[in-house]
JSON list of C-alpha atoms in Angstrom, two decimals:
[
{"chain": "A", "resi": 146, "resn": "MET", "atom": "CA", "xyz": [-56.55, -19.39, -46.14]},
{"chain": "A", "resi": 147, "resn": "PHE", "atom": "CA", "xyz": [-53.19, -18.27, -47.47]},
{"chain": "A", "resi": 148, "resn": "VAL", "atom": "CA", "xyz": [-51.36, -15.26, -45.95]},
{"chain": "A", "resi": 149, "resn": "GLN", "atom": "CA", "xyz": [-48.82, -13.70, -48.17]},
{"chain": "A", "resi": 150, "resn": "MET", "atom": "CA", "xyz": [-45.82, -12.01, -46.54]},
{"chain": "A", "resi": 151, "resn": "SER", "atom": "CA", "xyz": [-44.20, -9.26, -48.43]},
{"chain": "A", "resi": 152, "resn": "SER", "atom": "CA", "xyz": [-40.61, -9.68, -49.50]},
{"chain": "A", "resi": 153, "resn": "PHE", "atom": "CA", "xyz": [-39.80, -6.53, -47.55]},
{"chain": "A", "resi": 154, "resn": "SER", "atom": "CA", "xyz": [-40.66, -8.11, -44.18]},
{"chain": "A", "resi": 155, "resn": "ILE", "atom": "CA", "xyz": [-38.68, -11.28, -45.01]},
{"chain": "A", "resi": 156, "resn": "LYS", "atom": "CA", "xyz": [-35.63, -9.16, -45.88]},
{"chain": "A", "resi": 157, "resn": "ASP", "atom": "CA", "xyz": [-36.04, -7.18, -42.65]},
{"chain": "A", "resi": 158, "resn": "LYS", "atom": "CA", "xyz": [-36.21, -10.36, -40.62]},
{"chain": "A", "resi": 159, "resn": "TYR", "atom": "CA", "xyz": [-33.12, -11.72, -42.40]},
{"chain": "A", "resi": 160, "resn": "TYR", "atom": "CA", "xyz": [-31.10, -8.53, -41.71]},
{"chain": "A", "resi": 161, "resn": "GLN", "atom": "CA", "xyz": [-32.25, -8.34, -38.09]},
{"chain": "A", "resi": 162, "resn": "THR", "atom": "CA", "xyz": [-31.25, -11.95, -37.52]},
{"chain": "A", "resi": 163, "resn": "ARG", "atom": "CA", "xyz": [-27.91, -11.43, -39.25]},
{"chain": "A", "resi": 164, "resn": "GLN", "atom": "CA", "xyz": [-27.16, -8.24, -37.24]},
{"chain": "A", "resi": 165, "resn": "ALA", "atom": "CA", "xyz": [-28.01, -10.01, -33.97]},
{"chain": "A", "resi": 166, "resn": "PHE", "atom": "CA", "xyz": [-25.71, -12.88, -34.95]},
{"chain": "A", "resi": 167, "resn": "GLU", "atom": "CA", "xyz": [-22.87, -10.47, -35.88]},
{"chain": "A", "resi": 168, "resn": "ARG", "atom": "CA", "xyz": [-23.27, -8.63, -32.57]},
{"chain": "A", "resi": 169, "resn": "GLU", "atom": "CA", "xyz": [-23.08, -11.94, -30.71]},
{"chain": "A", "resi": 170, "resn": "VAL", "atom": "CA", "xyz": [-19.96, -13.00, -32.65]},
{"chain": "A", "resi": 171, "resn": "LEU", "atom": "CA", "xyz": [-18.32, -9.60, -32.03]},
{"chain": "A", "resi": 172, "resn": "ALA", "atom": "CA", "xyz": [-19.14, -9.76, -28.30]},
{"chain": "A", "resi": 173, "resn": "LYS", "atom": "CA", "xyz": [-17.59, -13.24, -28.11]},
{"chain": "A", "resi": 174, "resn": "LYS", "atom": "CA", "xyz": [-14.45, -11.99, -29.91]},
{"chain": "A", "resi": 175, "resn": "ASN", "atom": "CA", "xyz": [-14.15, -9.06, -27.47]},
{"chain": "A", "resi": 176, "resn": "THR", "atom": "CA", "xyz": [-14.58, -11.42, -24.51]},
{"chain": "A", "resi": 177, "resn": "ASP", "atom": "CA", "xyz": [-11.92, -13.74, -25.95]},
{"chain": "A", "resi": 178, "resn": "ARG", "atom": "CA", "xyz": [-9.56, -10.76, -26.48]},
{"chain": "A", "resi": 179, "resn": "LYS", "atom": "CA", "xyz": [-10.12, -9.60, -22.89]},
{"chain": "A", "resi": 180, "resn": "MET", "atom": "CA", "xyz": [-9.37, -13.10, -21.61]},
{"chain": "A", "resi": 181, "resn": "ILE", "atom": "CA", "xyz": [-6.19, -13.28, -23.70]},
{"chain": "A", "resi": 182, "resn": "LEU", "atom": "CA", "xyz": [-5.09, -9.83, -22.49]},
{"chain": "A", "resi": 183, "resn": "THR", "atom": "CA", "xyz": [-5.87, -10.75, -18.88]},
{"chain": "A", "resi": 184, "resn": "THR", "atom": "CA", "xyz": [-3.93, -14.01, -19.21]},
{"chain": "A", "resi": 185, "resn": "ASP", "atom": "CA", "xyz": [-1.00, -12.16, -20.80]},
{"chain": "A", "resi": 186, "resn": "LEU", "atom": "CA", "xyz": [-1.06, -9.59, -17.98]},
{"chain": "A", "resi": 187, "resn": "VAL", "atom": "CA", "xyz": [-1.07, -12.29, -15.28]},
{"chain": "A", "resi": 188, "resn": "ILE", "atom": "CA", "xyz": [1.86, -14.06, -16.95]},
{"chain": "A", "resi": 189, "resn": "LEU", "atom": "CA", "xyz": [3.76, -10.77, -17.24]},
{"chain": "A", "resi": 190, "resn": "LEU", "atom": "CA", "xyz": [3.18, -9.93, -13.57]},
{"chain": "A", "resi": 191, "resn": "LEU", "atom": "CA", "xyz": [4.27, -13.41, -12.50]},
{"chain": "A", "resi": 192, "resn": "CYS", "atom": "CA", "xyz": [7.44, -13.09, -14.58]},
{"chain": "A", "resi": 193, "resn": "LEU", "atom": "CA", "xyz": [8.16, -9.66, -13.09]},
{"chain": "A", "resi": 194, "resn": "GLY", "atom": "CA", "xyz": [7.67, -11.03, -9.60]},
{"chain": "A", "resi": 195, "resn": "VAL", "atom": "CA", "xyz": [10.11, -13.86, -10.26]},
{"chain": "A", "resi": 196, "resn": "THR", "atom": "CA", "xyz": [12.71, -11.77, -12.10]},
{"chain": "A", "resi": 197, "resn": "TYR", "atom": "CA", "xyz": [12.43, -8.65, -9.93]},
{"chain": "A", "resi": 198, "resn": "PRO", "atom": "CA", "xyz": [12.98, -9.76, -6.34]},
{"chain": "A", "resi": 199, "resn": "GLY", "atom": "CA", "xyz": [12.66, -6.16, -5.05]},
{"chain": "A", "resi": 200, "resn": "VAL", "atom": "CA", "xyz": [8.90, -6.69, -4.79]},
{"chain": "A", "resi": 201, "resn": "THR", "atom": "CA", "xyz": [9.01, -8.86, -1.67]},
{"chain": "A", "resi": 202, "resn": "GLY", "atom": "CA", "xyz": [7.93, -8.30, 1.87]},
{"chain": "A", "resi": 203, "resn": "ILE", "atom": "CA", "xyz": [5.62, -9.37, 4.63]},
{"chain": "A", "resi": 204, "resn": "PHE", "atom": "CA", "xyz": [2.80, -7.71, 6.53]},
{"chain": "A", "resi": 205, "resn": "MET", "atom": "CA", "xyz": [3.45, -8.02, 10.27]},
{"chain": "A", "resi": 206, "resn": "ASP", "atom": "CA", "xyz": [0.97, -7.75, 13.15]},
{"chain": "A", "resi": 207, "resn": "LYS", "atom": "CA", "xyz": [-0.23, -4.25, 14.02]},
{"chain": "A", "resi": 208, "resn": "LEU", "atom": "CA", "xyz": [1.28, -2.69, 17.12]},
{"chain": "A", "resi": 209, "resn": "ALA", "atom": "CA", "xyz": [-1.60, -0.20, 17.44]},
{"chain": "A", "resi": 210, "resn": "SER", "atom": "CA", "xyz": [-4.76, 0.83, 15.63]},
{"chain": "A", "resi": 211, "resn": "LYS", "atom": "CA", "xyz": [-4.07, 4.60, 15.75]},
{"chain": "A", "resi": 212, "resn": "LYS", "atom": "CA", "xyz": [-1.10, 6.93, 15.49]},
{"chain": "A", "resi": 213, "resn": "LEU", "atom": "CA", "xyz": [-0.42, 10.58, 16.22]},
{"chain": "A", "resi": 214, "resn": "CYS", "atom": "CA", "xyz": [1.15, 12.65, 13.44]},
{"chain": "A", "resi": 215, "resn": "ALA", "atom": "CA", "xyz": [1.93, 16.27, 12.63]},
{"chain": "A", "resi": 216, "resn": "ASP", "atom": "CA", "xyz": [-0.01, 16.07, 9.34]},
{"chain": "A", "resi": 217, "resn": "GLU", "atom": "CA", "xyz": [-2.64, 13.88, 7.65]},
{"chain": "A", "resi": 218, "resn": "GLU", "atom": "CA", "xyz": [-0.02, 11.87, 5.67]},
{"chain": "A", "resi": 219, "resn": "CYS", "atom": "CA", "xyz": [2.44, 11.42, 8.57]},
{"chain": "A", "resi": 220, "resn": "VAL", "atom": "CA", "xyz": [5.37, 12.65, 6.49]},
{"chain": "A", "resi": 221, "resn": "TYR", "atom": "CA", "xyz": [6.49, 15.70, 8.47]},
{"chain": "A", "resi": 222, "resn": "THR", "atom": "CA", "xyz": [8.98, 15.35, 11.30]},
{"chain": "A", "resi": 223, "resn": "ILE", "atom": "CA", "xyz": [7.47, 15.74, 14.76]},
{"chain": "A", "resi": 224, "resn": "SER", "atom": "CA", "xyz": [10.69, 15.89, 16.73]},
{"chain": "A", "resi": 225, "resn": "LEU", "atom": "CA", "xyz": [14.35, 14.98, 17.04]},
{"chain": "A", "resi": 226, "resn": "ALA", "atom": "CA", "xyz": [15.09, 12.51, 19.84]},
{"chain": "A", "resi": 227, "resn": "ARG", "atom": "CA", "xyz": [18.30, 11.11, 21.36]},
{"chain": "A", "resi": 228, "resn": "ALA", "atom": "CA", "xyz": [18.61, 7.45, 22.37]},
{"chain": "A", "resi": 229, "resn": "GLU", "atom": "CA", "xyz": [19.34, 7.01, 26.08]},
{"chain": "A", "resi": 230, "resn": "ASP", "atom": "CA", "xyz": [20.23, 3.34, 25.69]},
{"chain": "A", "resi": 231, "resn": "ASP", "atom": "CA", "xyz": [20.94, 0.67, 23.05]},
{"chain": "A", "resi": 232, "resn": "TYR", "atom": "CA", "xyz": [17.99, -1.19, 21.55]},
{"chain": "A", "resi": 233, "resn": "ASN", "atom": "CA", "xyz": [18.16, -4.39, 19.50]},
{"chain": "A", "resi": 234, "resn": "ALA", "atom": "CA", "xyz": [15.22, -4.70, 17.11]},
{"chain": "A", "resi": 235, "resn": "PRO", "atom": "CA", "xyz": [13.18, -7.87, 17.76]},
{"chain": "A", "resi": 236, "resn": "ASP", "atom": "CA", "xyz": [11.93, -7.97, 14.12]},
{"chain": "A", "resi": 237, "resn": "CYS", "atom": "CA", "xyz": [11.90, -6.01, 10.87]},
{"chain": "A", "resi": 238, "resn": "ARG", "atom": "CA", "xyz": [9.30, -3.48, 12.08]},
{"chain": "A", "resi": 239, "resn": "PHE", "atom": "CA", "xyz": [11.77, -1.99, 14.55]},
{"chain": "A", "resi": 240, "resn": "LEU", "atom": "CA", "xyz": [15.00, 0.04, 14.41]},
{"chain": "A", "resi": 241, "resn": "ASN", "atom": "CA", "xyz": [18.31, -0.95, 15.94]},
{"chain": "A", "resi": 242, "resn": "ILE", "atom": "CA", "xyz": [19.38, 1.99, 18.08]},
{"chain": "A", "resi": 243, "resn": "LYS", "atom": "CA", "xyz": [22.67, 2.86, 19.75]},
{"chain": "A", "resi": 244, "resn": "LYS", "atom": "CA", "xyz": [22.97, 5.03, 22.85]},
{"chain": "A", "resi": 245, "resn": "GLY", "atom": "CA", "xyz": [23.44, 8.68, 21.86]},
{"chain": "A", "resi": 246, "resn": "GLN", "atom": "CA", "xyz": [22.04, 8.21, 18.37]},
{"chain": "A", "resi": 247, "resn": "LEU", "atom": "CA", "xyz": [19.72, 10.91, 17.01]},
{"chain": "A", "resi": 248, "resn": "ILE", "atom": "CA", "xyz": [16.35, 9.84, 15.62]},
{"chain": "A", "resi": 249, "resn": "TYR", "atom": "CA", "xyz": [13.81, 11.80, 13.59]},
{"chain": "A", "resi": 250, "resn": "VAL", "atom": "CA", "xyz": [10.32, 11.02, 14.93]},
{"chain": "A", "resi": 251, "resn": "TYR", "atom": "CA", "xyz": [7.50, 10.88, 12.33]},
{"chain": "A", "resi": 252, "resn": "SER", "atom": "CA", "xyz": [4.63, 9.32, 14.28]},
{"chain": "A", "resi": 253, "resn": "LYS", "atom": "CA", "xyz": [3.70, 8.13, 17.74]},
{"chain": "A", "resi": 254, "resn": "LEU", "atom": "CA", "xyz": [1.54, 5.05, 18.09]},
{"chain": "A", "resi": 255, "resn": "VAL", "atom": "CA", "xyz": [-1.40, 5.51, 20.45]},
{"chain": "A", "resi": 256, "resn": "LYS", "atom": "CA", "xyz": [-0.82, 3.18, 23.39]},
{"chain": "A", "resi": 257, "resn": "GLU", "atom": "CA", "xyz": [-3.35, 0.39, 23.68]},
{"chain": "A", "resi": 258, "resn": "ARG", "atom": "CA", "xyz": [-4.08, -2.02, 26.47]},
{"chain": "A", "resi": 259, "resn": "TYR", "atom": "CA", "xyz": [-1.30, -4.61, 26.99]},
{"chain": "A", "resi": 260, "resn": "SER", "atom": "CA", "xyz": [1.05, -2.98, 24.49]},
{"chain": "A", "resi": 261, "resn": "GLY", "atom": "CA", "xyz": [4.15, -0.87, 24.74]},
{"chain": "A", "resi": 262, "resn": "GLU", "atom": "CA", "xyz": [4.37, 2.73, 23.64]},
{"chain": "A", "resi": 263, "resn": "PHE", "atom": "CA", "xyz": [6.21, 2.95, 20.34]},
{"chain": "A", "resi": 264, "resn": "TRP", "atom": "CA", "xyz": [7.24, 5.79, 18.08]},
{"chain": "A", "resi": 265, "resn": "ALA", "atom": "CA", "xyz": [8.22, 5.59, 14.41]},
{"chain": "A", "resi": 266, "resn": "GLY", "atom": "CA", "xyz": [11.31, 7.31, 13.12]},
{"chain": "A", "resi": 267, "resn": "SER", "atom": "CA", "xyz": [14.59, 7.11, 11.26]},
{"chain": "A", "resi": 268, "resn": "VAL", "atom": "CA", "xyz": [18.15, 7.39, 12.52]},
{"chain": "A", "resi": 269, "resn": "TYR", "atom": "CA", "xyz": [20.23, 10.47, 11.82]},
{"chain": "A", "resi": 270, "resn": "GLY", "atom": "CA", "xyz": [23.96, 11.05, 11.58]},
{"chain": "A", "resi": 271, "resn": "GLU", "atom": "CA", "xyz": [26.89, 10.40, 9.25]},
{"chain": "A", "resi": 272, "resn": "GLN", "atom": "CA", "xyz": [28.23, 7.57, 11.43]},
{"chain": "A", "resi": 273, "resn": "TYR", "atom": "CA", "xyz": [24.91, 5.74, 10.80]},
{"chain": "A", "resi": 274, "resn": "GLU", "atom": "CA", "xyz": [24.87, 6.33, 7.04]},
{"chain": "A", "resi": 275, "resn": "ASP", "atom": "CA", "xyz": [24.02, 2.68, 6.30]},
{"chain": "A", "resi": 276, "resn": "GLN", "atom": "CA", "xyz": [20.83, 3.02, 8.38]},
{"chain": "A", "resi": 277, "resn": "MET", "atom": "CA", "xyz": [19.77, 6.53, 7.33]},
{"chain": "A", "resi": 278, "resn": "GLY", "atom": "CA", "xyz": [16.40, 6.56, 5.58]},
{"chain": "A", "resi": 279, "resn": "THR", "atom": "CA", "xyz": [15.27, 3.34, 7.26]},
{"chain": "A", "resi": 280, "resn": "VAL", "atom": "CA", "xyz": [12.04, 3.98, 9.12]},
{"chain": "A", "resi": 281, "resn": "GLY", "atom": "CA", "xyz": [11.03, 1.74, 12.00]},
{"chain": "A", "resi": 282, "resn": "TYR", "atom": "CA", "xyz": [9.55, 1.60, 15.47]},
{"chain": "A", "resi": 283, "resn": "PHE", "atom": "CA", "xyz": [11.31, 1.93, 18.81]},
{"chain": "A", "resi": 284, "resn": "PRO", "atom": "CA", "xyz": [10.14, 2.18, 22.44]},
{"chain": "A", "resi": 285, "resn": "SER", "atom": "CA", "xyz": [9.45, 5.79, 23.39]},
{"chain": "A", "resi": 286, "resn": "SER", "atom": "CA", "xyz": [10.90, 5.11, 26.85]},
{"chain": "A", "resi": 287, "resn": "LEU", "atom": "CA", "xyz": [14.37, 4.72, 25.32]},
{"chain": "A", "resi": 288, "resn": "VAL", "atom": "CA", "xyz": [14.59, 8.26, 23.93]},
{"chain": "A", "resi": 289, "resn": "THR", "atom": "CA", "xyz": [14.44, 11.86, 25.08]},
{"chain": "A", "resi": 290, "resn": "GLU", "atom": "CA", "xyz": [13.05, 14.47, 22.73]},
{"chain": "A", "resi": 291, "resn": "GLN", "atom": "CA", "xyz": [15.71, 17.09, 22.04]},
{"chain": "A", "resi": 292, "resn": "HIS", "atom": "CA", "xyz": [13.70, 19.39, 19.80]},
{"chain": "A", "resi": 293, "resn": "VAL", "atom": "CA", "xyz": [9.98, 19.44, 18.92]},
{"chain": "A", "resi": 294, "resn": "TYR", "atom": "CA", "xyz": [9.36, 20.72, 15.39]},
{"chain": "A", "resi": 295, "resn": "GLN", "atom": "CA", "xyz": [5.56, 20.30, 15.28]},
{"chain": "A", "resi": 296, "resn": "GLU", "atom": "CA", "xyz": [2.88, 19.05, 17.61]},
{"chain": "A", "resi": 297, "resn": "ALA", "atom": "CA", "xyz": [1.58, 15.54, 16.93]},
{"chain": "A", "resi": 298, "resn": "ASN", "atom": "CA", "xyz": [-2.09, 16.47, 17.10]},
{"chain": "A", "resi": 299, "resn": "LYS", "atom": "CA", "xyz": [-3.58, 14.49, 14.18]},
{"chain": "A", "resi": 300, "resn": "THR", "atom": "CA", "xyz": [-4.97, 11.09, 15.17]},
{"chain": "A", "resi": 301, "resn": "ILE", "atom": "CA", "xyz": [-4.91, 8.75, 12.17]},
{"chain": "A", "resi": 302, "resn": "PRO", "atom": "CA", "xyz": [-5.83, 5.06, 11.90]},
{"chain": "A", "resi": 303, "resn": "THR", "atom": "CA", "xyz": [-2.89, 2.78, 11.19]},
{"chain": "A", "resi": 304, "resn": "THR", "atom": "CA", "xyz": [-2.98, 0.57, 8.12]},
{"chain": "A", "resi": 305, "resn": "ALA", "atom": "CA", "xyz": [-1.33, -2.72, 7.20]},
{"chain": "A", "resi": 306, "resn": "ILE", "atom": "CA", "xyz": [1.38, -0.84, 5.27]},
{"chain": "A", "resi": 307, "resn": "ASP", "atom": "CA", "xyz": [2.50, 0.82, 8.55]},
{"chain": "A", "resi": 308, "resn": "PHE", "atom": "CA", "xyz": [3.71, -2.62, 9.64]},
{"chain": "A", "resi": 309, "resn": "PHE", "atom": "CA", "xyz": [5.08, -3.91, 6.32]},
{"chain": "A", "resi": 310, "resn": "CYS", "atom": "CA", "xyz": [8.58, -5.38, 6.32]},
{"chain": "A", "resi": 311, "resn": "GLU", "atom": "CA", "xyz": [10.86, -5.79, 3.34]}
]
């Protein structure tokens, strides 16, 4: 027995097959373009990292898992403190402090078992112009608060960036 297919169904099958093939080719081209763009982006970022040395640093060990702040972002000053003694920073997370120096306090690390009590702040004063704007940690026992601007009543988890050193 002979079954005759109409020319219409053969044409439909041809066009369906061709469209499927074209979609597959187009998808492959898009994937290839994405791979090329991704490769170009990786190369660009590597070049920027080599030519722009300002993007360097190291994540140091956490000193605490929580901190007390005046606000959710820890950007507002809690208090102004005066150093009662000199302090030489043991690593890049800490501030070098001279006796009598004023320090803006931005956060207070929540003391944990077997750790010291540290606050984060920046030095203040024209004689310390080279250090102004540098934020770091210092032992709270070395300072006396001179003026409290806001209460540190927001407990916030610390993150790796809190202990990042440039």
